């Protein structure tokens, strides 16, 4: 099975490497404006293949993405230190208007997986373009808060002394400053978090929750300040989403896709738990009914941030 990655920068190359390590596909094609970089990354990753899984990896042009089951878009400008994801929008929207039609021309049957920031708005833009070509929106997936959810589960798991795989909770909303954690929905071993912490005598009061939430929200800024960009977490998240698609695993992931109506806001793209499988987004868990009042207000506020950014992109 073939996967293509458009944008062979830090995120694209790390994603390709993570795909090789995970061993979920047989062929990877890297496409980048900077052909030399794409070729160098493909060669470097190829040298890891004898130690891992048999995968063909090469650099190419759009014509070479033909037959891909998934096309991952990581191309675009990266966040500069101090820059918000939404400030990146104007630069990356115009890049997407040139990339997405070419992806559709050469790999019409693929699932398009978007990672470039601001990922919510660019996923919506990609779905709009796909619509024009008669491709169903469910075949466009944004990585959304998949990475933030992983960061959150890692931090909470560490605080509780429990493998994060057994901590069930999500980060919802924008992949950005307005994202939030719906604490009322978190369970550990099937037990609501607060009840679990009472039983095990672990302090997870409001101050601890606020600290964890802040660390999740600021993680990208802290990493970018320290080393220029983030790529291991997102590369692993994208390779996991690809695995779910290629193996039709019907996993619940906090990816993003345009939602017809959310808490009174129409046609907006934010992350909620979505059922993902071989055909893309299969269904959405519409959470507002399960959230408490404060959480619903946060979800609505986050959706408003993304909606405004989306509208500003069309107004520009
Ligand atoms: P990078 O600068 O290292 O790589 C970007 C690559 O895109 C470059 O190699 C560049 O040549 C290429 N490119 C630019 N325009 C192109 C075009 N028109 N066609 C083909 N290739 C083109 O940046 P990076 O660190 O890899 O980050 C890439 C994107 O991923 C950024 O927008 C970043 O904010 C985003 N990101 C998202 C998440 C997430 O959770 N969704 C996490 C980390 C980074």
CSV table of C-alpha atoms and ligand atoms in Angstrom, one decimal:
chain,number,residue,atom,x,y,z
A,1,UNK,CA,0.0,0.0,0.0
A,2,UNK,CA,1.3,3.4,-1.0
A,3,UNK,CA,1.4,6.6,1.0
A,4,UNK,CA,2.6,10.0,-0.3
A,5,UNK,CA,3.8,12.9,1.8
A,6,UNK,CA,3.7,16.4,0.3
A,7,UNK,CA,6.2,18.5,2.1
A,8,UNK,CA,9.5,16.8,3.1
A,9,UNK,CA,10.5,19.2,5.8
A,10,UNK,CA,10.9,18.3,9.4
A,11,UNK,CA,7.3,17.0,9.9
A,12,UNK,CA,7.0,15.3,6.5
A,13,UNK,CA,10.4,13.5,6.8
A,14,UNK,CA,9.8,12.4,10.4
A,15,UNK,CA,6.3,11.2,9.4
A,16,UNK,CA,7.9,9.1,6.6
A,17,UNK,CA,10.4,7.7,9.1
A,18,UNK,CA,7.7,6.9,11.6
A,19,UNK,CA,5.7,5.1,8.8
A,20,UNK,CA,8.8,3.0,8.0
A,21,UNK,CA,9.3,2.2,11.7
A,22,UNK,CA,5.6,1.3,12.1
A,23,UNK,CA,5.7,-0.9,9.0
A,24,UNK,CA,2.2,-0.1,7.9
A,25,UNK,CA,2.8,0.6,4.2
A,26,UNK,CA,4.9,-0.8,1.3
A,27,UNK,CA,5.7,2.4,-0.6
A,28,UNK,CA,6.3,6.0,0.4
A,29,UNK,CA,6.7,9.0,-2.0
A,30,UNK,CA,8.0,12.3,-0.9
A,31,UNK,CA,7.2,15.5,-2.9
A,32,UNK,CA,8.6,18.9,-2.0
A,33,UNK,CA,9.3,22.2,-3.9
A,34,UNK,CA,12.8,21.6,-2.6
A,35,UNK,CA,13.5,18.5,-4.7
A,36,UNK,CA,17.0,18.1,-3.3
A,37,UNK,CA,15.7,18.0,0.3
A,38,UNK,CA,13.1,15.5,-0.7
A,39,UNK,CA,15.7,13.2,-2.3
A,40,UNK,CA,18.1,13.5,0.6
A,41,UNK,CA,15.4,12.7,3.1
A,42,UNK,CA,14.2,9.7,1.0
A,43,UNK,CA,17.8,8.4,0.7
A,44,UNK,CA,18.4,8.9,4.5
A,45,UNK,CA,15.2,7.0,5.4
A,46,UNK,CA,15.9,4.3,2.9
A,47,UNK,CA,19.1,3.4,4.8
A,48,UNK,CA,16.9,2.7,7.9
A,49,UNK,CA,14.9,0.1,5.9
A,50,UNK,CA,17.3,-2.9,6.3
A,51,UNK,CA,16.9,-2.5,10.1
A,52,UNK,CA,13.1,-2.2,10.1
A,53,UNK,CA,10.4,-3.1,7.5
A,54,UNK,CA,10.6,-3.6,3.8
A,55,UNK,CA,9.3,-0.3,2.3
A,56,UNK,CA,10.2,1.4,-1.0
A,57,UNK,CA,10.8,5.1,-0.4
A,58,UNK,CA,11.6,7.7,-3.1
A,59,UNK,CA,11.3,11.4,-3.9
A,60,UNK,CA,9.1,12.4,-6.8
A,61,UNK,CA,6.6,14.7,-8.5
A,62,UNK,CA,2.9,14.8,-8.3
A,63,UNK,CA,2.6,12.3,-11.1
A,64,UNK,CA,4.4,9.8,-8.8
A,65,UNK,CA,1.7,9.9,-6.1
A,66,UNK,CA,-0.7,8.0,-8.4
A,67,UNK,CA,-2.2,5.0,-6.6
A,68,UNK,CA,-1.7,6.4,-3.1
A,69,UNK,CA,-4.2,5.2,-0.4
A,70,UNK,CA,-3.3,8.2,1.7
A,71,UNK,CA,-1.7,11.5,0.9
A,72,UNK,CA,-0.4,13.5,3.8
A,73,UNK,CA,0.1,17.2,3.4
A,74,UNK,CA,2.7,18.7,5.7
A,75,UNK,CA,3.9,21.4,3.2
A,76,UNK,CA,4.0,25.0,4.1
A,77,UNK,CA,5.6,27.5,6.3
A,78,UNK,CA,6.3,26.4,9.8
A,79,UNK,CA,5.4,28.4,12.9
A,80,UNK,CA,8.1,31.0,13.9
A,81,UNK,CA,9.0,31.5,17.6
A,82,UNK,CA,6.1,33.4,19.2
A,83,UNK,CA,3.9,33.2,16.1
A,84,UNK,CA,0.4,31.7,16.6
A,85,UNK,CA,-0.9,29.0,14.3
A,86,UNK,CA,-3.6,31.3,13.1
A,87,UNK,CA,-1.0,33.9,12.0
A,88,UNK,CA,0.4,31.3,9.7
A,89,UNK,CA,-2.9,31.1,7.9
A,90,UNK,CA,-2.5,33.5,5.0
A,91,UNK,CA,0.9,32.1,4.0
A,92,UNK,CA,-0.3,28.5,4.0
A,93,UNK,CA,-3.8,28.9,2.5
A,94,UNK,CA,-2.3,30.1,-0.8
A,95,UNK,CA,0.2,27.1,-0.8
A,96,UNK,CA,-2.8,24.7,-0.3
A,97,UNK,CA,-4.8,26.3,-3.2
A,98,UNK,CA,-2.0,25.1,-5.4
A,99,UNK,CA,-1.3,21.7,-3.8
A,100,UNK,CA,-4.7,20.2,-3.2
A,101,UNK,CA,-5.9,20.3,-6.8
A,102,UNK,CA,-2.8,18.5,-7.9
A,103,UNK,CA,-3.3,15.9,-5.2
A,104,UNK,CA,-6.8,15.3,-6.4
A,105,UNK,CA,-5.7,15.2,-10.1
A,106,UNK,CA,-3.2,12.4,-9.4
A,107,UNK,CA,-4.6,10.6,-6.4
A,108,UNK,CA,-8.3,11.2,-6.5
A,109,UNK,CA,-9.1,8.0,-4.6
A,110,UNK,CA,-6.8,8.7,-1.7
A,111,UNK,CA,-7.7,9.9,1.8
A,112,UNK,CA,-6.1,13.3,2.2
A,113,UNK,CA,-4.6,13.8,5.7
A,114,UNK,CA,-3.7,17.4,6.6
A,115,UNK,CA,-1.1,18.4,9.2
A,116,UNK,CA,0.0,21.9,8.1
A,117,UNK,CA,-1.0,24.6,10.5
A,118,UNK,CA,-3.4,26.1,11.3
A,119,UNK,CA,-4.6,22.6,10.7
A,120,UNK,CA,-8.4,23.2,11.4
A,121,UNK,CA,-8.8,26.0,8.9
A,122,UNK,CA,-6.6,24.3,6.3
A,123,UNK,CA,-8.5,21.1,6.7
A,124,UNK,CA,-11.7,23.0,6.1
A,125,UNK,CA,-10.2,24.7,3.0
A,126,UNK,CA,-9.0,21.3,1.7
A,127,UNK,CA,-12.6,19.9,2.2
A,128,UNK,CA,-14.0,22.9,0.3
A,129,UNK,CA,-11.6,22.3,-2.6
A,130,UNK,CA,-12.4,18.5,-2.5
A,131,UNK,CA,-16.1,19.4,-2.6
A,132,UNK,CA,-15.6,21.3,-5.9
A,133,UNK,CA,-14.1,18.2,-7.4
A,134,UNK,CA,-17.0,16.0,-6.2
A,135,UNK,CA,-15.0,14.3,-3.5
A,136,UNK,CA,-16.8,13.6,-0.2
A,137,UNK,CA,-15.6,15.7,2.8
A,138,UNK,CA,-15.3,12.5,4.9
A,139,UNK,CA,-12.2,11.7,2.8
A,140,UNK,CA,-10.4,14.8,4.1
A,141,UNK,CA,-9.0,14.4,7.7
A,142,UNK,CA,-7.1,17.0,9.7
A,143,UNK,CA,-4.7,15.7,12.4
A,144,UNK,CA,-6.5,18.1,14.7
A,145,UNK,CA,-5.8,17.5,18.4
A,146,UNK,CA,-4.5,14.0,18.0
A,147,UNK,CA,-1.1,15.2,19.1
A,148,UNK,CA,-2.5,17.3,21.9
A,149,UNK,CA,-4.5,14.4,23.2
A,150,UNK,CA,-1.4,12.3,23.2
A,151,UNK,CA,0.5,15.0,25.1
A,152,UNK,CA,-2.3,15.2,27.6
A,153,UNK,CA,-2.6,11.5,28.2
A,154,UNK,CA,1.2,11.3,28.6
A,155,UNK,CA,1.2,14.0,31.2
A,156,UNK,CA,-1.9,12.7,33.1
A,157,UNK,CA,-0.6,9.2,33.0
A,158,UNK,CA,2.7,10.3,34.4
A,159,UNK,CA,0.9,12.2,37.2
A,160,UNK,CA,-1.2,9.2,38.1
A,161,UNK,CA,1.7,6.6,37.6
A,162,UNK,CA,-0.4,4.8,35.0
A,163,UNK,CA,0.3,3.8,31.4
A,164,UNK,CA,-1.3,6.6,29.3
A,165,UNK,CA,-3.1,3.9,27.2
A,166,UNK,CA,-5.4,3.3,30.1
A,167,UNK,CA,-6.2,7.0,30.6
A,168,UNK,CA,-9.2,7.9,28.5
A,169,UNK,CA,-9.6,11.6,27.8
A,170,UNK,CA,-9.4,14.0,24.9
A,171,UNK,CA,-8.3,17.5,24.0
A,172,UNK,CA,-11.1,19.2,22.1
A,173,UNK,CA,-11.6,22.2,19.9
A,174,UNK,CA,-9.0,24.1,17.9
A,175,UNK,CA,-5.5,22.7,17.6
A,176,UNK,CA,-4.2,25.9,19.1
A,177,UNK,CA,-4.6,28.4,21.9
A,178,UNK,CA,-8.4,27.9,22.5
A,179,UNK,CA,-8.2,24.1,22.8
A,180,UNK,CA,-9.4,22.7,26.1
A,181,UNK,CA,-9.7,19.5,28.1
A,182,UNK,CA,-13.2,18.3,29.1
A,183,UNK,CA,-12.2,17.0,32.5
A,184,UNK,CA,-15.7,15.8,33.3
A,185,UNK,CA,-15.4,13.0,30.7
A,186,UNK,CA,-12.0,11.6,31.8
A,187,UNK,CA,-11.9,8.0,33.0
A,188,UNK,CA,-9.1,5.7,34.3
A,189,UNK,CA,-9.8,2.0,34.1
A,190,UNK,CA,-13.5,2.9,33.5
A,191,UNK,CA,-13.7,5.0,36.7
A,192,UNK,CA,-14.3,8.8,36.5
A,193,UNK,CA,-11.0,10.7,37.1
A,194,UNK,CA,-12.0,12.4,40.4
A,195,UNK,CA,-13.4,9.2,41.9
A,196,UNK,CA,-10.2,7.3,40.8
A,197,UNK,CA,-8.0,9.9,42.5
A,198,UNK,CA,-10.0,9.8,45.7
A,199,UNK,CA,-9.6,6.0,45.8
A,200,UNK,CA,-5.9,6.1,45.1
A,201,UNK,CA,-5.4,9.2,47.2
A,202,UNK,CA,-3.8,11.2,44.4
A,203,UNK,CA,-4.2,15.0,44.3
A,204,UNK,CA,-5.7,16.1,41.0
A,205,UNK,CA,-7.3,19.4,42.2
A,206,UNK,CA,-8.1,22.4,40.0
A,207,UNK,CA,-4.5,23.7,40.3
A,208,UNK,CA,-3.1,20.4,39.1
A,209,UNK,CA,-5.6,20.2,36.2
A,210,UNK,CA,-4.8,23.9,35.2
A,211,UNK,CA,-1.1,23.1,35.2
A,212,UNK,CA,-1.5,20.0,33.0
A,213,UNK,CA,-3.8,21.9,30.7
A,214,UNK,CA,-1.3,24.8,30.4
A,215,UNK,CA,1.6,22.3,29.7
A,216,UNK,CA,-0.5,20.7,26.9
A,217,UNK,CA,-1.4,24.1,25.4
A,218,UNK,CA,2.1,25.5,25.6
A,219,UNK,CA,4.0,22.3,24.5
A,220,UNK,CA,4.5,23.4,20.9
A,221,UNK,CA,5.7,26.9,21.9
A,222,UNK,CA,8.2,25.5,24.4
A,223,UNK,CA,9.6,23.0,21.9
A,224,UNK,CA,9.8,25.5,19.1
A,225,UNK,CA,11.6,27.9,21.4
A,226,UNK,CA,14.1,25.2,22.4
A,227,UNK,CA,14.8,23.6,18.9
A,228,UNK,CA,12.9,25.4,16.2
A,229,UNK,CA,10.1,23.0,15.4
A,230,UNK,CA,8.2,20.0,16.6
A,231,UNK,CA,8.2,16.8,14.7
A,232,UNK,CA,8.5,13.5,16.6
A,233,UNK,CA,5.1,13.7,18.2
A,234,UNK,CA,3.3,14.8,15.1
A,235,UNK,CA,5.2,12.3,13.0
A,236,UNK,CA,4.1,9.5,15.3
A,237,UNK,CA,0.5,10.8,15.4
A,238,UNK,CA,0.3,11.0,11.6
A,239,UNK,CA,1.7,7.5,11.2
A,240,UNK,CA,-0.9,6.2,13.7
A,241,UNK,CA,-3.7,7.8,11.7
A,242,UNK,CA,-2.4,6.3,8.5
A,243,UNK,CA,-2.3,2.9,10.2
A,244,UNK,CA,-5.9,3.3,11.3
A,245,UNK,CA,-6.9,4.1,7.7
A,246,UNK,CA,-4.9,1.4,5.9
A,247,UNK,CA,-6.0,-1.3,8.3
A,248,UNK,CA,-9.6,0.0,8.6
A,249,UNK,CA,-9.3,-0.1,12.4
A,250,UNK,CA,-12.4,2.0,13.2
A,251,UNK,CA,-10.5,3.9,15.9
A,252,UNK,CA,-11.7,6.9,17.8
A,253,UNK,CA,-9.3,9.8,17.2
A,254,UNK,CA,-9.5,13.5,17.9
A,255,UNK,CA,-9.0,14.4,14.3
A,256,UNK,CA,-10.9,17.3,12.7
A,257,UNK,CA,-13.3,17.5,9.8
A,258,UNK,CA,-16.0,20.1,8.9
A,259,UNK,CA,-19.0,19.7,11.2
A,260,UNK,CA,-22.4,20.8,9.9
A,261,UNK,CA,-23.5,22.3,13.2
A,262,UNK,CA,-21.8,22.5,16.6
A,263,UNK,CA,-23.4,24.3,19.6
A,264,UNK,CA,-25.2,26.7,17.3
A,265,UNK,CA,-22.2,27.3,15.0
A,266,UNK,CA,-22.6,26.0,11.5
A,267,UNK,CA,-20.1,24.5,9.1
A,268,UNK,CA,-17.0,24.6,11.4
A,269,UNK,CA,-13.9,22.4,11.7
A,270,UNK,CA,-12.7,21.6,15.2
A,271,UNK,CA,-11.6,18.3,16.9
A,272,UNK,CA,-14.0,16.0,18.5
A,273,UNK,CA,-13.7,12.2,18.8
A,274,UNK,CA,-14.3,10.8,15.3
A,275,UNK,CA,-14.6,7.3,14.2
A,276,UNK,CA,-11.9,6.7,11.6
A,277,UNK,CA,-11.5,3.8,9.2
A,278,UNK,CA,-10.5,2.8,5.7
A,279,UNK,CA,-12.9,5.3,4.0
A,280,UNK,CA,-11.9,8.2,6.2
A,281,UNK,CA,-14.2,9.8,8.8
A,282,UNK,CA,-17.0,7.4,9.4
A,283,UNK,CA,-18.8,9.2,12.2
A,284,UNK,CA,-18.5,11.8,14.9
A,285,UNK,CA,-19.2,11.7,18.6
A,286,UNK,CA,-21.1,15.0,19.0
A,287,UNK,CA,-20.2,15.7,22.6
A,288,UNK,CA,-21.9,19.0,23.6
A,289,UNK,CA,-24.7,17.1,25.2
A,290,UNK,CA,-22.3,15.3,27.5
A,291,UNK,CA,-20.2,18.3,28.5
A,292,UNK,CA,-20.9,20.4,31.5
A,293,UNK,CA,-21.9,24.0,31.0
A,294,UNK,CA,-18.3,25.5,31.3
A,295,UNK,CA,-16.9,22.9,28.9
A,296,UNK,CA,-19.7,23.5,26.4
A,297,UNK,CA,-18.9,27.3,26.5
A,298,UNK,CA,-15.2,26.5,25.9
A,299,UNK,CA,-16.1,24.3,22.9
A,300,UNK,CA,-18.3,26.9,21.4
A,301,UNK,CA,-15.6,29.7,22.0
A,302,UNK,CA,-13.0,27.5,20.4
A,303,UNK,CA,-15.3,26.8,17.4
A,304,UNK,CA,-15.9,30.5,17.1
A,305,UNK,CA,-12.1,31.2,16.9
A,306,UNK,CA,-11.7,28.7,14.0
A,307,UNK,CA,-14.8,29.9,12.3
A,308,UNK,CA,-13.6,33.5,12.4
A,309,UNK,CA,-10.2,32.5,11.0
A,310,UNK,CA,-11.9,30.6,8.2
A,311,UNK,CA,-14.1,33.6,7.3
A,312,UNK,CA,-11.1,35.9,7.4
A,313,UNK,CA,-9.3,33.6,5.0
A,314,UNK,CA,-12.1,34.1,2.4
A,315,UNK,CA,-12.4,37.8,3.1
A,316,UNK,CA,-8.6,38.3,2.5
B,1,LIG,P1,9.5,22.8,7.3
B,1,LIG,O1,9.7,24.2,6.9
B,1,LIG,O2,10.6,22.0,7.9
B,1,LIG,O3,8.9,22.0,6.1
B,1,LIG,C1,7.9,22.5,5.2
B,1,LIG,C2,8.3,21.9,3.8
B,1,LIG,O4,7.2,22.3,2.9
B,1,LIG,C3,9.6,22.5,3.2
B,1,LIG,O5,10.4,21.4,2.9
B,1,LIG,C4,9.1,23.3,2.0
B,1,LIG,O6,10.0,23.2,0.9
B,1,LIG,C5,7.8,22.6,1.7
B,1,LIG,N1,6.9,23.4,0.8
B,1,LIG,C6,6.6,24.7,0.9
B,1,LIG,N2,5.7,25.0,0.0
B,1,LIG,C7,5.5,23.9,-0.8
B,1,LIG,C8,4.7,23.6,-1.9
B,1,LIG,N3,4.0,24.5,-2.5
B,1,LIG,N4,4.7,22.3,-2.4
B,1,LIG,C9,5.5,21.4,-1.8
B,1,LIG,N5,6.3,21.6,-0.7
B,1,LIG,C10,6.3,22.8,-0.2
B,1,LIG,O7,8.2,22.8,8.3
B,1,LIG,P2,7.8,21.6,9.3
B,1,LIG,O8,8.4,21.8,10.6
B,1,LIG,O9,7.9,20.4,8.6
B,1,LIG,O10,6.2,22.0,9.5
B,1,LIG,C11,5.3,21.8,8.5
B,1,LIG,C12,3.9,22.2,8.9
B,1,LIG,O11,3.5,21.3,9.9
B,1,LIG,C13,3.8,23.6,9.5
B,1,LIG,O12,2.7,24.2,9.1
B,1,LIG,C14,3.8,23.3,11.0
B,1,LIG,O13,3.2,24.3,11.8
B,1,LIG,C15,2.9,22.0,11.0
B,1,LIG,N6,2.8,21.2,12.2
B,1,LIG,C16,1.6,20.7,12.5
B,1,LIG,C17,1.5,20.0,13.7
B,1,LIG,C18,0.1,19.4,14.0
B,1,LIG,O14,-0.1,18.9,15.1
B,1,LIG,N7,-0.8,19.5,13.1
B,1,LIG,C19,2.6,19.7,14.5
B,1,LIG,C20,3.8,20.2,14.1
B,1,LIG,C21,3.9,21.0,13.0
